[in-house]
C-alpha positions in Angstrom: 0.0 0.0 0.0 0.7 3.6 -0.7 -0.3 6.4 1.0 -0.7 9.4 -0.4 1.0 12.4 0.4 -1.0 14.9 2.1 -3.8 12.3 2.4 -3.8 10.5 5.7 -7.5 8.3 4.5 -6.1 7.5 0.7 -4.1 4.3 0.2 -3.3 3.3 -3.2 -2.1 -0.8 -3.9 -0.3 -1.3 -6.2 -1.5 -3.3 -9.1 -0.6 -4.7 -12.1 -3.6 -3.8 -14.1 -2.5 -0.2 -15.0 -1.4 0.1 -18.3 -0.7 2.2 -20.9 -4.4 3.1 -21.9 -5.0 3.6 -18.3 -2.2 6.3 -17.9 -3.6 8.0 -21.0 -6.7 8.1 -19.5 -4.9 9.7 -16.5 -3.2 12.1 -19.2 -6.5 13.1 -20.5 -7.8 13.4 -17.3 -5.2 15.6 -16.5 -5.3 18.0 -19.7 -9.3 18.6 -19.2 -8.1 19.8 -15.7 -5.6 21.7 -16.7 -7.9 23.5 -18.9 -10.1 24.6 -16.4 -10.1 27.6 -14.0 -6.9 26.8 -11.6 -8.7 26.1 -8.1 -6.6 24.7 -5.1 -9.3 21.8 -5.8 -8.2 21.3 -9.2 -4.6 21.7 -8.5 -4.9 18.7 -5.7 -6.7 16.5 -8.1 -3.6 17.0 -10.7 -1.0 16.3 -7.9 -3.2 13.2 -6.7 -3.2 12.0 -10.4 0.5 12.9 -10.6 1.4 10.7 -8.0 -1.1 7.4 -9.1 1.0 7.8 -12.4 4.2 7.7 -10.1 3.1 5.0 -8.3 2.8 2.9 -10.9 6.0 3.6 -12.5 5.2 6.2 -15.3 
């Protein structure tokens, strides 16, 4: 398990599953946010997705 940072209730487990259409799915994820109004809100969301891509080795 993973925990991640400034989260003390998230844990990520690793998996095996992720692969590369999931992380473009992350990307995608992540360019819609970037395109919206910057928010502390959206700019967690981004860090959180950054790290799920870290986690899993991208």
């Amino acid at each position: 398990m993973v925990k991640l940072k400034g989260f003390d209730n998230i844990e990520l487990k690793k998996e095996k599953i992720m692969n590369i259409g999931s992380i473009a799915r992350i990307n995608q994820v992540i360019g819609i946010l970037e395109g919206l109004e910057p928010t502390k809100e959206i700019e967690e969301c981004i860090e959180i997705l950054e790290e799920v891509k870290k986690i899993e080795g991208w």
